[in-house]
Structure formats: structure tokens, C-alpha cells
XYZ file of N, CA and C in Angstrom:
366
model
N 15.085 13.008 10.267
C 13.710 12.845 10.721
C 12.761 13.250 9.599
N 11.605 12.588 9.553
C 10.618 12.966 8.533
C 10.240 14.435 8.669
N 9.983 15.050 7.516
C 9.645 16.467 7.505
C 8.198 16.760 7.833
N 7.349 15.777 7.776
C 5.933 15.981 8.049
C 5.096 14.959 7.316
N 3.819 15.123 7.442
C 2.870 14.219 6.812
C 2.553 14.732 5.415
N 2.790 13.915 4.408
C 2.480 14.290 3.030
C 1.009 14.015 2.730
N 0.588 12.765 2.924
C -0.816 12.410 2.737
C -1.098 11.037 3.327
N -2.371 10.697 3.393
C -2.801 9.369 3.812
C -3.583 8.742 2.670
N -3.576 7.426 2.638
C -4.388 6.702 1.664
C -5.550 6.069 2.401
N -6.749 6.451 1.987
C -7.986 5.878 2.510
C -8.451 4.860 1.475
N -8.178 3.590 1.730
C -8.538 2.518 0.800
C -10.024 2.205 0.943
N -10.706 2.157 -0.191
C -12.157 1.936 -0.206
C -12.511 0.935 -1.300
N -13.620 0.248 -1.108
C -14.095 -0.684 -2.135
C -14.878 0.041 -3.220
N -15.607 1.088 -2.849
C -16.446 1.832 -3.797
C -15.963 3.280 -3.832
N -15.176 3.606 -4.841
C -14.557 4.928 -4.936
C -15.597 6.032 -5.065
N -16.629 5.806 -5.863
C -17.656 6.836 -6.064
C -18.432 7.104 -4.779
N -18.780 6.058 -4.041
C -19.505 6.239 -2.776
C -18.639 6.987 -1.759
N -17.361 6.658 -1.703
C -16.458 7.351 -0.776
C -16.320 8.817 -1.157
N -16.200 9.087 -2.461
C -16.090 10.477 -2.920
C -17.345 11.259 -2.560
N -18.497 10.643 -2.724
C -19.756 11.319 -2.389
C -19.835 11.610 -0.892
N -19.379 10.692 -0.063
C -19.361 10.928 1.383
C -18.494 12.143 1.716
N -17.310 12.216 1.146
C -16.433 13.362 1.404
C -17.061 14.660 0.896
N -17.739 14.604 -0.253
C -18.430 15.807 -0.754
C -19.517 16.247 0.222
N -20.296 15.297 0.726
C -21.364 15.631 1.685
C -20.793 16.215 2.971
N -19.569 15.842 3.290
C -18.901 16.404 4.470
C -18.317 17.788 4.194
N -18.422 18.261 2.955
C -17.984 19.612 2.617
C -16.652 19.713 1.899
N -16.042 18.588 1.567
C -14.748 18.607 0.891
C -14.921 18.673 -0.622
N -13.931 19.226 -1.293
C -13.860 19.178 -2.749
C -13.075 17.931 -3.124
N -13.662 17.119 -3.984
C -13.045 15.859 -4.393
C -12.666 15.960 -5.866
N -11.446 15.602 -6.183
C -10.954 15.672 -7.555
C -11.506 14.576 -8.449
N -11.097 14.627 -9.698
C -11.523 13.656 -10.709
C -10.853 12.302 -10.476
N -11.420 11.290 -11.089
C -10.845 9.941 -11.015
C -9.528 9.911 -11.791
N -8.518 9.350 -11.156
C -7.211 9.125 -11.781
C -6.993 7.621 -11.871
N -6.359 7.182 -12.924
C -6.103 5.757 -13.133
C -4.598 5.518 -13.170
N -4.153 4.570 -12.346
C -2.743 4.193 -12.344
C -2.549 2.992 -13.263
N -1.396 2.896 -13.874
C -1.103 1.808 -14.812
C -1.155 0.434 -14.153
N -0.990 0.374 -12.834
C -0.961 -0.903 -12.119
C -2.330 -1.294 -11.557
N -3.407 -0.626 -11.983
C -4.754 -1.080 -11.651
C -5.480 -0.367 -10.534
N -4.812 0.529 -9.816
C -5.521 1.286 -8.788
C -6.061 2.575 -9.390
N -7.175 3.034 -8.844
C -7.768 4.314 -9.227
C -7.876 5.145 -7.961
N -7.813 6.467 -8.108
C -7.941 7.310 -6.928
C -8.685 8.595 -7.245
N -9.063 9.268 -6.183
C -9.574 10.640 -6.218
C -8.910 11.335 -5.042
N -8.524 12.584 -5.237
C -7.818 13.311 -4.188
C -8.718 14.332 -3.518
N -8.578 14.411 -2.213
C -9.238 15.432 -1.403
C -8.117 16.351 -0.937
N -8.009 17.518 -1.570
C -6.912 18.447 -1.297
C -7.224 19.313 -0.079
N -6.244 19.419 0.790
C -6.303 20.294 1.956
C -5.022 21.133 1.946
N -4.967 22.233 2.675
C -3.739 23.038 2.690
C -2.537 22.222 3.189
N -1.566 21.994 2.322
C -0.348 21.292 2.697
C -0.487 19.799 2.911
N -1.591 19.206 2.486
C -1.873 17.804 2.802
C -2.994 17.330 1.889
N -3.088 16.029 1.661
C -4.258 15.519 0.956
C -4.603 14.111 1.404
N -5.851 13.762 1.188
C -6.355 12.415 1.435
C -6.521 11.771 0.067
N -5.919 10.624 -0.120
C -6.045 9.895 -1.379
C -7.060 8.777 -1.190
N -8.234 8.953 -1.786
C -9.231 7.885 -1.807
C -8.782 6.907 -2.880
N -8.630 5.644 -2.541
C -8.032 4.700 -3.473
C -8.786 3.381 -3.480
N -8.949 2.821 -4.671
C -9.518 1.488 -4.814
C -8.704 0.706 -5.830
N -8.794 -0.609 -5.759
C -8.179 -1.467 -6.770
C -9.281 -1.781 -7.772
N -9.337 -0.998 -8.843
C -10.422 -1.096 -9.821
C -10.139 -2.119 -10.913
N -8.871 -2.354 -11.190
C -8.487 -3.273 -12.263
C -7.419 -4.244 -11.747
N -7.827 -5.218 -10.913
C -6.840 -6.117 -10.305
C -6.031 -6.920 -11.322
N -6.589 -7.103 -12.515
C -5.851 -7.843 -13.541
C -4.596 -7.099 -13.994
N -4.500 -5.815 -13.703
C -3.324 -5.021 -14.077
C -2.226 -5.047 -13.021
N -2.526 -5.596 -11.845
C -1.500 -5.668 -10.810
C -0.379 -6.559 -11.314
N 0.812 -6.048 -11.293
C 1.954 -6.785 -11.812
C 2.781 -7.406 -10.708
N 3.905 -7.931 -11.106
C 4.818 -8.544 -10.150
C 6.017 -7.643 -9.864
N 6.035 -6.461 -10.479
C 7.143 -5.539 -10.216
C 7.070 -5.039 -8.779
N 8.150 -4.486 -8.304
C 8.267 -4.044 -6.911
C 7.159 -3.077 -6.515
N 6.862 -2.092 -7.367
C 5.867 -1.091 -6.999
C 4.477 -1.703 -6.899
N 4.096 -2.535 -7.869
C 2.781 -3.182 -7.806
C 2.651 -4.017 -6.547
N 3.709 -4.752 -6.214
C 3.660 -5.605 -5.031
C 3.544 -4.785 -3.753
N 4.330 -3.710 -3.652
C 4.312 -2.905 -2.432
C 3.043 -2.082 -2.287
N 2.494 -1.639 -3.376
C 1.391 -0.692 -3.307
C 0.062 -1.306 -3.737
N -0.028 -1.704 -4.986
C -1.292 -2.220 -5.508
C -1.736 -3.502 -4.840
N -0.841 -4.477 -4.775
C -1.204 -5.761 -4.177
C -1.472 -5.610 -2.689
N -0.683 -4.794 -2.007
C -0.941 -4.561 -0.585
C -2.357 -4.040 -0.376
N -2.769 -3.050 -1.164
C -4.109 -2.484 -1.004
C -5.198 -3.482 -1.378
N -4.952 -4.321 -2.368
C -5.934 -5.360 -2.712
C -6.138 -6.299 -1.525
N -5.058 -6.742 -0.912
C -5.156 -7.630 0.250
C -5.819 -6.901 1.416
N -5.436 -5.666 1.657
C -6.022 -4.849 2.728
C -7.536 -4.764 2.567
N -8.001 -4.526 1.330
C -9.430 -4.326 1.075
C -10.249 -5.605 1.159
N -9.610 -6.755 1.182
C -10.366 -8.003 1.346
C -11.066 -8.039 2.694
N -10.426 -7.490 3.718
C -10.949 -7.567 5.080
C -11.467 -6.258 5.639
N -11.056 -5.143 5.063
C -11.402 -3.865 5.684
C -11.248 -2.716 4.707
N -11.802 -1.595 5.083
C -11.559 -0.324 4.419
C -10.957 0.594 5.476
N -10.248 1.610 5.041
C -9.689 2.558 6.000
C -8.323 3.038 5.565
N -7.583 3.595 6.509
C -6.265 4.153 6.197
C -5.265 3.018 6.009
N -4.796 2.855 4.780
C -3.878 1.758 4.474
C -2.420 2.205 4.427
N -2.181 3.470 4.179
C -0.818 4.000 4.123
C -0.778 5.382 4.758
N 0.323 5.656 5.412
C 0.649 6.971 5.951
C 1.925 7.388 5.232
N 1.857 8.442 4.441
C 2.989 8.840 3.614
C 3.645 10.077 4.220
N 4.918 9.942 4.541
C 5.663 11.013 5.190
C 6.593 11.703 4.202
N 6.831 12.973 4.434
C 7.853 13.702 3.679
C 9.209 13.339 4.267
N 10.213 13.263 3.420
C 11.539 12.902 3.912
C 12.616 13.442 2.987
N 13.702 13.876 3.577
C 14.885 14.258 2.806
C 15.801 13.051 2.614
N 15.667 12.041 3.484
C 16.506 10.842 3.419
C 15.668 9.647 3.869
N 14.919 9.079 2.937
C 13.969 8.012 3.264
C 14.658 6.777 3.843
N 15.825 6.421 3.343
C 16.518 5.230 3.839
C 16.905 5.392 5.308
N 17.427 6.556 5.667
C 17.797 6.812 7.061
C 16.566 6.841 7.955
N 15.509 7.500 7.493
C 14.277 7.542 8.286
C 13.710 6.138 8.488
N 13.715 5.316 7.435
C 13.203 3.947 7.549
C 14.027 3.144 8.551
N 15.344 3.308 8.523
C 16.210 2.605 9.478
C 15.898 3.037 10.905
N 15.649 4.318 11.110
C 15.295 4.808 12.451
C 13.968 4.215 12.913
N 12.996 4.151 12.013
C 11.704 3.557 12.379
C 11.877 2.085 12.749
N 12.638 1.357 11.937
C 12.848 -0.067 12.220
C 13.533 -0.256 13.569
N 14.549 0.549 13.857
C 15.265 0.401 15.132
C 14.377 0.753 16.318
N 13.345 1.561 16.078
C 12.398 1.911 17.142
C 11.243 0.908 17.224
N 11.284 -0.117 16.361
C 10.230 -1.130 16.390
C 8.974 -0.741 15.630
N 9.081 0.266 14.790
C 7.937 0.709 13.989
C 8.061 0.070 12.612
N 7.046 -0.665 12.204
C 7.070 -1.323 10.900
C 6.985 -0.322 9.769
N 7.758 -0.552 8.735
C 7.741 0.312 7.551
C 7.819 -0.562 6.311
N 7.284 -0.051 5.213
C 7.483 -0.724 3.932
C 8.758 -0.171 3.315
N 9.188 -0.776 2.245
C 10.326 -0.207 1.524
C 9.959 1.196 1.065
N 10.934 2.058 0.997
C 10.689 3.428 0.547
C 10.303 3.420 -0.926
N 9.327 4.242 -1.266
C 8.886 4.379 -2.649
C 8.951 5.849 -3.017
N 9.440 6.125 -4.189
C 9.456 7.501 -4.675
C 8.437 7.578 -5.791
N 7.413 8.376 -5.564
C 6.334 8.476 -6.537
C 5.823 9.896 -6.503
N 6.105 10.640 -7.543
C 5.643 12.015 -7.583
C 5.247 12.375 -9.001
N 4.322 13.311 -9.088
C 3.862 13.795 -10.387
C 3.183 15.131 -10.174
N 2.969 15.844 -11.241
C 2.253 17.113 -11.179
C 0.762 16.833 -11.084
N 0.084 17.559 -10.235
C -1.359 17.413 -10.102
C -2.056 18.723 -10.423
N -3.342 18.634 -10.680
C -4.147 19.815 -10.963
C -5.324 19.838 -10.012
N -5.654 21.008 -9.530
C -6.832 21.162 -8.679
C -8.082 21.125 -9.536
N -9.167 20.563 -8.984
C -10.426 20.523 -9.749
C -11.020 21.909 -9.931
């Protein structure tokens, strides 16, 4: 079973405007980060959890590799019609088993992605 909620992705068209909204709500918003596949983000850190504000800032960098297709291209398509929570990221000790359980329960899932890096607080 999943260990808990790691973070959510709040997909937005205007990253700076979204960051300012979160600041006005009292949150600390991190610096702009740039991904090699064309998405940019800012993190809103909370105890044990974070909100990833994300936009597709450089669509020309979206590639055809598996990660770009699952993540970058998905968010680009999502943002054509709406803004909001585009991904729910769960902690897992065995992502393949958890994904199989979700599928058998009729819950849609994307392929498991492993993406981690060291972060710094603002």
C-alpha cells in the first residue's frame, strides 16, 4: 500500500501569478526551477508535503522520451483546457504492486515514474 501523499502538482499557465497568490495566502514559495524537458516549477513546502506549482514554459523542449510524454506532454495537454491539480504523487515502497492494486480497483494510474533530487529551502 502507498505510504502516504508525497506531493501534488498544481498545473498553472502563469507560474509567477500562481506563486504570488500562494504568497498572499501566507505560504513561502521557492525559486523557479527549470526541468530539461521544458517544464518550470516553484515549490510550496509544508511539513512532510509540498505543492509543486508547475507550468510548461518551454514546450519546444518536450521530447518523445517516456518521461517527457508521461509528464511534460500530459501537463501541456492538461493546461490547454484547465488549470488545477494534474498529478497526485504517492510515496511507495513498491510502485509496481501499488499500481496493479489501483488498476484492479478501477482507479486509473499512469506508469510509475522515479524522480528524486536534493532540494533546498528558500
